[in-house]
Amino acid sequence: MPNSSSINEFLLLPLADTRQLQLLHFWLLLGIYLAALLGNGLISTAVACDQRLHTPMYFFLLNLALLDLGCISTTLPKAMANALWDTRAISYAGCATQLFFFLFFMSAEFSLLTIMSYDRYVAICKPLHYGTLLGSRACATMAAAAWGAGVLNSLLHTASTFSLPLCQGNVINQFFCEIPQILKLSCSGSYLREVVFLIFSVSLVFGCFVFIVVSYVQIFMAVLRMPSQQGRHKAFSMCLPHLAVVSLFLLTVFYAYLKPPSVSLPSMDLMVAVLYSVVPPTLNPIIYSMRNREIKHALRKVLQ
């Protein structure tokens, strides 16, 4: 059995068995990647260029778009290259780098989604205090905290995962380097430290999830007390897209990282990985702009 000191590369999960299907997957992934780049790029440009969008909500949306660009750029280019050149290999250092940046962008994104729920809570439940609680300095501090939390969480898990001795070969049953799949390659009993770290991280995520749920319960109670139907419609149009993004993100991540190894199926693992690593960065620009008049107006100005 090889150990970690003798492993120079890993073999990722191929997306298809035949050459024709590999090329089909390449063009499909290329289309998804270009759509994500275009959508998030347009939203970033619109928020940066339109003075009316220089508000806390759109500042956090700009950060979310940048994180989405980084997240999808960490996984899809390598998967596309492997499909195009009919290979499965990724170097040891490349796998560690990919895992670090993927965890960084994902952790920072979830922290930012939690902050965005607080932004919606203050905007709807404490509108008179909105300017005080979410001033420019407070917004910059919270965004920096989200990015910093992503770096710390990623450093912790990447260092812990790649310090493990690997005795079960070098085949990763996923199209990118993912912690649960790498842990399957570790020697028996040596991965307990990383499991403890994962449990700690999941506990923090669950705490953020409880915060988001409590925020939205209070938001919906406040919305239902609004006398104006137009006001209720505007409040729901602001909150429902964020709630949809958080739900998709959390459900798929919890399944990927908390499921027992005994129920692991390569096809199911692949589908779940696509749902939490590819779908949110691609759909977030659509979800946040679909019912938002300000974003639509700013995008029309950018395109013109």
CSV table of C-alpha atoms in Angstrom, one decimal:
chain,number,residue,atom,x,y,z
A,1,MET,CA,0.0,0.0,0.0
A,2,PRO,CA,1.3,3.5,-0.9
A,3,ASN,CA,1.8,6.0,1.9
A,4,SER,CA,1.5,9.8,1.7
A,5,SER,CA,5.2,10.3,1.2
A,6,SER,CA,5.2,8.2,-2.0
A,7,ILE,CA,2.1,9.8,-3.5
A,8,ASN,CA,3.0,12.5,-6.1
A,9,GLU,CA,-0.5,12.8,-7.6
A,10,PHE,CA,-4.1,11.8,-7.2
A,11,LEU,CA,-6.6,10.4,-9.7
A,12,LEU,CA,-9.9,12.2,-9.8
A,13,LEU,CA,-13.3,10.7,-10.7
A,14,PRO,CA,-13.8,10.7,-14.5
A,15,LEU,CA,-17.1,12.4,-15.5
A,16,ALA,CA,-17.7,9.8,-18.3
A,17,ASP,CA,-16.4,6.5,-19.6
A,18,THR,CA,-16.3,7.2,-23.3
A,19,ARG,CA,-14.5,9.9,-25.2
A,20,GLN,CA,-17.6,11.3,-26.8
A,21,LEU,CA,-19.3,11.7,-23.4
A,22,GLN,CA,-16.1,13.3,-22.0
A,23,LEU,CA,-16.1,15.9,-24.8
A,24,LEU,CA,-19.9,16.5,-24.2
A,25,HIS,CA,-19.2,17.1,-20.5
A,26,PHE,CA,-16.4,19.5,-21.4
A,27,TRP,CA,-18.7,21.7,-23.5
A,28,LEU,CA,-21.4,21.5,-20.8
A,29,LEU,CA,-19.1,22.5,-18.1
A,30,LEU,CA,-17.6,25.2,-20.3
A,31,GLY,CA,-21.1,26.6,-20.8
A,32,ILE,CA,-21.9,26.6,-17.1
A,33,TYR,CA,-18.5,28.2,-16.3
A,34,LEU,CA,-19.0,31.0,-18.8
A,35,ALA,CA,-22.5,31.6,-17.6
A,36,ALA,CA,-21.3,31.9,-14.0
A,37,LEU,CA,-18.5,34.2,-15.0
A,38,LEU,CA,-20.9,36.4,-17.0
A,39,GLY,CA,-23.6,36.5,-14.4
A,40,ASN,CA,-21.3,37.3,-11.4
A,41,GLY,CA,-19.2,39.6,-13.5
A,42,LEU,CA,-22.2,41.6,-14.6
A,43,ILE,CA,-23.5,41.9,-11.0
A,44,SER,CA,-20.1,43.0,-9.7
A,45,THR,CA,-19.8,45.6,-12.5
A,46,ALA,CA,-23.3,46.8,-11.9
A,47,VAL,CA,-22.9,47.2,-8.2
A,48,ALA,CA,-19.5,48.9,-8.5
A,49,CYS,CA,-20.6,51.3,-11.3
A,50,ASP,CA,-24.1,52.3,-10.1
A,51,GLN,CA,-24.0,54.9,-7.3
A,52,ARG,CA,-27.6,53.9,-6.2
A,53,LEU,CA,-26.4,50.4,-5.4
A,54,HIS,CA,-23.7,51.6,-3.0
A,55,THR,CA,-25.7,50.3,0.0
A,56,PRO,CA,-24.9,47.6,2.5
A,57,MET,CA,-27.2,45.0,0.8
A,58,TYR,CA,-25.5,45.4,-2.5
A,59,PHE,CA,-22.0,45.7,-1.0
A,60,PHE,CA,-22.5,42.2,0.5
A,61,LEU,CA,-24.0,41.0,-2.8
A,62,LEU,CA,-20.8,42.3,-4.6
A,63,ASN,CA,-18.7,40.2,-2.1
A,64,LEU,CA,-20.9,37.2,-2.7
A,65,ALA,CA,-20.4,37.5,-6.5
A,66,LEU,CA,-16.6,37.7,-6.0
A,67,LEU,CA,-16.7,34.6,-3.8
A,68,ASP,CA,-18.8,32.7,-6.3
A,69,LEU,CA,-16.4,33.6,-9.1
A,70,GLY,CA,-13.5,32.2,-6.9
A,71,CYS,CA,-15.4,29.1,-5.9
A,72,ILE,CA,-16.4,27.9,-9.3
A,73,SER,CA,-13.0,28.8,-10.7
A,74,THR,CA,-11.4,26.5,-8.2
A,75,THR,CA,-13.1,23.3,-9.4
A,76,LEU,CA,-14.4,23.6,-12.9
A,77,PRO,CA,-11.3,24.6,-14.9
A,78,LYS,CA,-9.4,21.4,-13.7
A,79,ALA,CA,-12.5,19.2,-14.4
A,80,MET,CA,-12.8,20.7,-17.9
A,81,ALA,CA,-9.1,20.2,-18.6
A,82,ASN,CA,-9.3,16.6,-17.5
A,83,ALA,CA,-12.3,15.9,-19.7
A,84,LEU,CA,-10.7,17.7,-22.7
A,85,TRP,CA,-7.3,16.0,-22.4
A,86,ASP,CA,-8.7,12.6,-21.3
A,87,THR,CA,-6.8,12.5,-18.0
A,88,ARG,CA,-7.6,12.1,-14.3
A,89,ALA,CA,-4.4,13.2,-12.7
A,90,ILE,CA,-3.9,16.1,-10.3
A,91,SER,CA,-0.6,16.7,-8.5
A,92,TYR,CA,-0.3,16.4,-4.7
A,93,ALA,CA,0.4,20.1,-4.4
A,94,GLY,CA,-2.4,20.9,-6.9
A,95,CYS,CA,-4.9,18.9,-4.8
A,96,ALA,CA,-3.8,20.7,-1.6
A,97,THR,CA,-4.1,24.0,-3.3
A,98,GLN,CA,-7.5,23.3,-4.8
A,99,LEU,CA,-8.8,22.1,-1.4
A,100,PHE,CA,-7.5,25.2,0.3
A,101,PHE,CA,-9.1,27.7,-2.0
A,102,PHE,CA,-12.3,25.7,-2.3
A,103,LEU,CA,-12.7,25.6,1.5
A,104,PHE,CA,-11.7,29.3,1.7
A,105,PHE,CA,-14.4,30.4,-0.7
A,106,MET,CA,-17.1,28.1,0.6
A,107,SER,CA,-16.4,29.1,4.3
A,108,ALA,CA,-16.3,32.8,3.5
A,109,GLU,CA,-19.5,32.5,1.4
A,110,PHE,CA,-21.5,30.9,4.2
A,111,SER,CA,-20.2,33.5,6.7
A,112,LEU,CA,-21.3,36.2,4.2
A,113,LEU,CA,-24.7,34.6,3.8
A,114,THR,CA,-25.1,34.7,7.6
A,115,ILE,CA,-24.2,38.4,7.6
A,116,MET,CA,-26.7,39.0,4.7
A,117,SER,CA,-29.5,37.5,6.8
A,118,TYR,CA,-28.5,40.0,9.6
A,119,ASP,CA,-28.7,42.8,7.0
A,120,ARG,CA,-32.2,41.8,5.9
A,121,TYR,CA,-33.3,41.5,9.6
A,122,VAL,CA,-32.1,45.1,10.4
A,123,ALA,CA,-33.5,46.5,7.2
A,124,ILE,CA,-37.0,45.1,7.9
A,125,CYS,CA,-37.3,44.8,11.7
A,126,LYS,CA,-35.2,47.9,12.7
A,127,PRO,CA,-35.3,50.2,9.7
A,128,LEU,CA,-34.7,53.3,11.8
A,129,HIS,CA,-31.4,51.9,13.1
A,130,TYR,CA,-30.2,50.6,9.7
A,131,GLY,CA,-27.8,53.5,9.0
A,132,THR,CA,-26.3,53.2,12.5
A,133,LEU,CA,-26.0,49.4,12.7
A,134,LEU,CA,-24.8,49.0,9.1
A,135,GLY,CA,-22.6,51.9,8.4
A,136,SER,CA,-19.8,51.7,5.9
A,137,ARG,CA,-17.2,50.8,8.6
A,138,ALA,CA,-19.4,48.1,10.1
A,139,CYS,CA,-20.1,46.6,6.6
A,140,ALA,CA,-16.4,46.6,5.8
A,141,THR,CA,-15.5,45.0,9.1
A,142,MET,CA,-18.2,42.3,8.7
A,143,ALA,CA,-17.1,41.5,5.1
A,144,ALA,CA,-13.4,41.3,6.2
A,145,ALA,CA,-14.4,39.0,9.1
A,146,ALA,CA,-16.2,36.7,6.6
A,147,TRP,CA,-13.1,36.5,4.4
A,148,GLY,CA,-10.8,36.1,7.4
A,149,ALA,CA,-12.9,33.3,8.8
A,150,GLY,CA,-12.7,31.5,5.4
A,151,VAL,CA,-8.9,31.7,5.5
A,152,LEU,CA,-8.6,30.4,9.0
A,153,ASN,CA,-11.1,27.5,8.5
A,154,SER,CA,-9.4,26.6,5.2
A,155,LEU,CA,-5.9,26.6,6.7
A,156,LEU,CA,-7.0,24.4,9.6
A,157,HIS,CA,-8.7,21.7,7.5
A,158,THR,CA,-6.1,21.7,4.7
A,159,ALA,CA,-3.2,21.3,7.0
A,160,SER,CA,-5.0,18.7,9.1
A,161,THR,CA,-6.1,16.7,6.0
A,162,PHE,CA,-2.8,16.6,4.2
A,163,SER,CA,-0.8,15.8,7.3
A,164,LEU,CA,-2.6,12.4,7.5
A,165,PRO,CA,-0.8,9.2,6.3
A,166,LEU,CA,-2.5,7.8,3.2
A,167,CYS,CA,-2.6,4.0,2.9
A,168,GLN,CA,-5.6,3.4,0.6
A,169,GLY,CA,-4.2,4.4,-2.7
A,170,ASN,CA,-4.5,7.7,-4.6
A,171,VAL,CA,-8.0,7.5,-6.3
A,172,ILE,CA,-10.4,10.2,-5.2
A,173,ASN,CA,-14.0,9.4,-6.0
A,174,GLN,CA,-14.9,13.0,-6.8
A,175,PHE,CA,-14.2,15.4,-9.7
A,176,PHE,CA,-12.3,17.7,-7.3
A,177,CYS,CA,-10.3,17.3,-4.1
A,178,GLU,CA,-12.9,17.0,-1.3
A,179,ILE,CA,-12.2,16.3,2.4
A,180,PRO,CA,-14.6,13.3,2.8
A,181,GLN,CA,-13.1,11.6,-0.2
A,182,ILE,CA,-9.5,12.2,0.9
A,183,LEU,CA,-10.3,10.9,4.4
A,184,LYS,CA,-11.3,7.6,2.8
A,185,LEU,CA,-7.6,7.2,1.6
A,186,SER,CA,-6.2,7.7,5.1
A,187,CYS,CA,-4.9,4.9,7.3
A,188,SER,CA,-7.4,3.4,9.7
A,189,GLY,CA,-7.9,5.5,12.8
A,190,SER,CA,-5.5,8.3,11.7
A,191,TYR,CA,-8.3,10.6,10.5
A,192,LEU,CA,-10.0,11.1,13.9
A,193,ARG,CA,-8.3,14.5,14.4
A,194,GLU,CA,-9.8,15.8,11.2
A,195,VAL,CA,-13.2,14.4,12.1
A,196,VAL,CA,-13.0,16.4,15.3
A,197,PHE,CA,-12.2,19.5,13.3
A,198,LEU,CA,-15.1,18.8,10.9
A,199,ILE,CA,-17.5,18.3,13.9
A,200,PHE,CA,-16.3,21.7,15.3
A,201,SER,CA,-16.8,23.4,11.9
A,202,VAL,CA,-20.2,21.8,11.4
A,203,SER,CA,-21.2,23.0,14.9
A,204,LEU,CA,-20.2,26.6,13.9
A,205,VAL,CA,-22.2,26.2,10.7
A,206,PHE,CA,-25.2,25.0,12.7
A,207,GLY,CA,-24.9,28.0,15.0
A,208,CYS,CA,-25.0,30.3,11.9
A,209,PHE,CA,-27.9,28.3,10.6
A,210,VAL,CA,-29.8,28.8,13.8
A,211,PHE,CA,-29.0,32.5,13.6
A,212,ILE,CA,-30.4,32.7,10.1
A,213,VAL,CA,-33.5,30.8,11.0
A,214,VAL,CA,-34.2,33.1,14.0
A,215,SER,CA,-33.6,36.1,11.8
A,216,TYR,CA,-36.0,35.0,9.2
A,217,VAL,CA,-38.7,34.0,11.7
A,218,GLN,CA,-38.6,37.6,13.1
A,219,ILE,CA,-38.5,39.0,9.5
A,220,PHE,CA,-41.6,37.1,8.4
A,221,MET,CA,-43.4,38.0,11.6
A,222,ALA,CA,-42.6,41.7,10.9
A,223,VAL,CA,-43.6,41.4,7.2
A,224,LEU,CA,-47.0,39.8,8.1
A,225,ARG,CA,-47.7,42.8,10.3
A,226,MET,CA,-47.2,45.3,7.5
A,227,PRO,CA,-50.4,47.0,6.5
A,228,SER,CA,-49.3,47.6,2.9
A,229,GLN,CA,-49.5,44.7,0.5
A,230,GLN,CA,-46.9,46.5,-1.6
A,231,GLY,CA,-44.6,46.6,1.4
A,232,ARG,CA,-45.1,42.9,2.1
A,233,HIS,CA,-44.3,42.1,-1.6
A,234,LYS,CA,-41.1,44.2,-1.5
A,235,ALA,CA,-40.0,42.6,1.7
A,236,PHE,CA,-40.6,39.1,0.5
A,237,SER,CA,-38.8,39.8,-2.8
A,238,MET,CA,-35.8,40.9,-0.8
A,239,CYS,CA,-35.7,37.9,1.5
A,240,LEU,CA,-36.9,34.9,-0.5
A,241,PRO,CA,-33.9,34.8,-2.9
A,242,HIS,CA,-31.5,34.9,0.0
A,243,LEU,CA,-33.4,32.1,1.8
A,244,ALA,CA,-33.4,30.0,-1.4
A,245,VAL,CA,-29.6,30.3,-1.8
A,246,VAL,CA,-29.0,29.5,1.9
A,247,SER,CA,-31.3,26.4,1.8
A,248,LEU,CA,-29.7,24.9,-1.3
A,249,PHE,CA,-26.2,25.6,0.1
A,250,LEU,CA,-26.8,24.1,3.5
A,251,LEU,CA,-28.8,21.0,2.5
A,252,THR,CA,-26.2,19.8,0.0
A,253,VAL,CA,-23.2,20.7,2.2
A,254,PHE,CA,-24.7,18.9,5.2
A,255,TYR,CA,-25.3,15.8,3.1
A,256,ALA,CA,-21.8,15.8,1.6
A,257,TYR,CA,-20.0,16.2,4.9
A,258,LEU,CA,-22.2,14.5,7.5
A,259,LYS,CA,-23.4,11.4,5.7
A,260,PRO,CA,-22.0,8.0,6.9
A,261,PRO,CA,-19.4,6.5,4.6
A,262,SER,CA,-21.6,3.3,4.4
A,263,VAL,CA,-24.2,5.2,2.3
A,264,SER,CA,-21.7,6.7,-0.1
A,265,LEU,CA,-22.6,6.2,-3.8
A,266,PRO,CA,-20.3,7.7,-6.4
A,267,SER,CA,-23.1,8.9,-8.6
A,268,MET,CA,-25.0,10.5,-5.6
A,269,ASP,CA,-21.8,12.0,-4.3
A,270,LEU,CA,-21.1,13.5,-7.7
A,271,MET,CA,-24.6,15.0,-8.0
A,272,VAL,CA,-24.4,16.5,-4.5
A,273,ALA,CA,-21.0,18.0,-5.2
A,274,VAL,CA,-22.3,19.6,-8.3
A,275,LEU,CA,-25.3,21.0,-6.4
A,276,TYR,CA,-23.2,22.7,-3.7
A,277,SER,CA,-20.1,23.6,-5.7
A,278,VAL,CA,-21.4,24.5,-9.2
A,279,VAL,CA,-25.1,25.3,-9.0
A,280,PRO,CA,-25.1,28.1,-6.4
A,281,PRO,CA,-22.3,30.2,-8.1
A,282,THR,CA,-24.2,29.8,-11.4
A,283,LEU,CA,-27.7,30.5,-10.1
A,284,ASN,CA,-27.0,33.2,-7.5
A,285,PRO,CA,-26.8,36.0,-10.1
A,286,ILE,CA,-30.1,34.9,-11.5
A,287,ILE,CA,-31.8,34.5,-8.1
A,288,TYR,CA,-30.7,37.9,-6.8
A,289,SER,CA,-31.5,39.8,-10.0
A,290,MET,CA,-34.7,38.1,-11.1
A,291,ARG,CA,-37.0,40.0,-8.8
A,292,ASN,CA,-34.8,43.0,-8.1
A,293,ARG,CA,-35.7,46.1,-10.1
A,294,GLU,CA,-32.5,48.0,-9.0
A,295,ILE,CA,-30.2,45.3,-10.2
A,296,LYS,CA,-32.2,45.0,-13.5
A,297,HIS,CA,-31.9,48.7,-14.1
A,298,ALA,CA,-28.2,48.8,-13.3
A,299,LEU,CA,-27.6,45.7,-15.6
A,300,ARG,CA,-29.4,47.5,-18.5
A,301,LYS,CA,-27.2,50.5,-18.0
A,302,VAL,CA,-24.1,48.3,-18.0
A,303,LEU,CA,-25.2,46.4,-21.1
A,304,GLN,CA,-26.0,49.7,-22.9
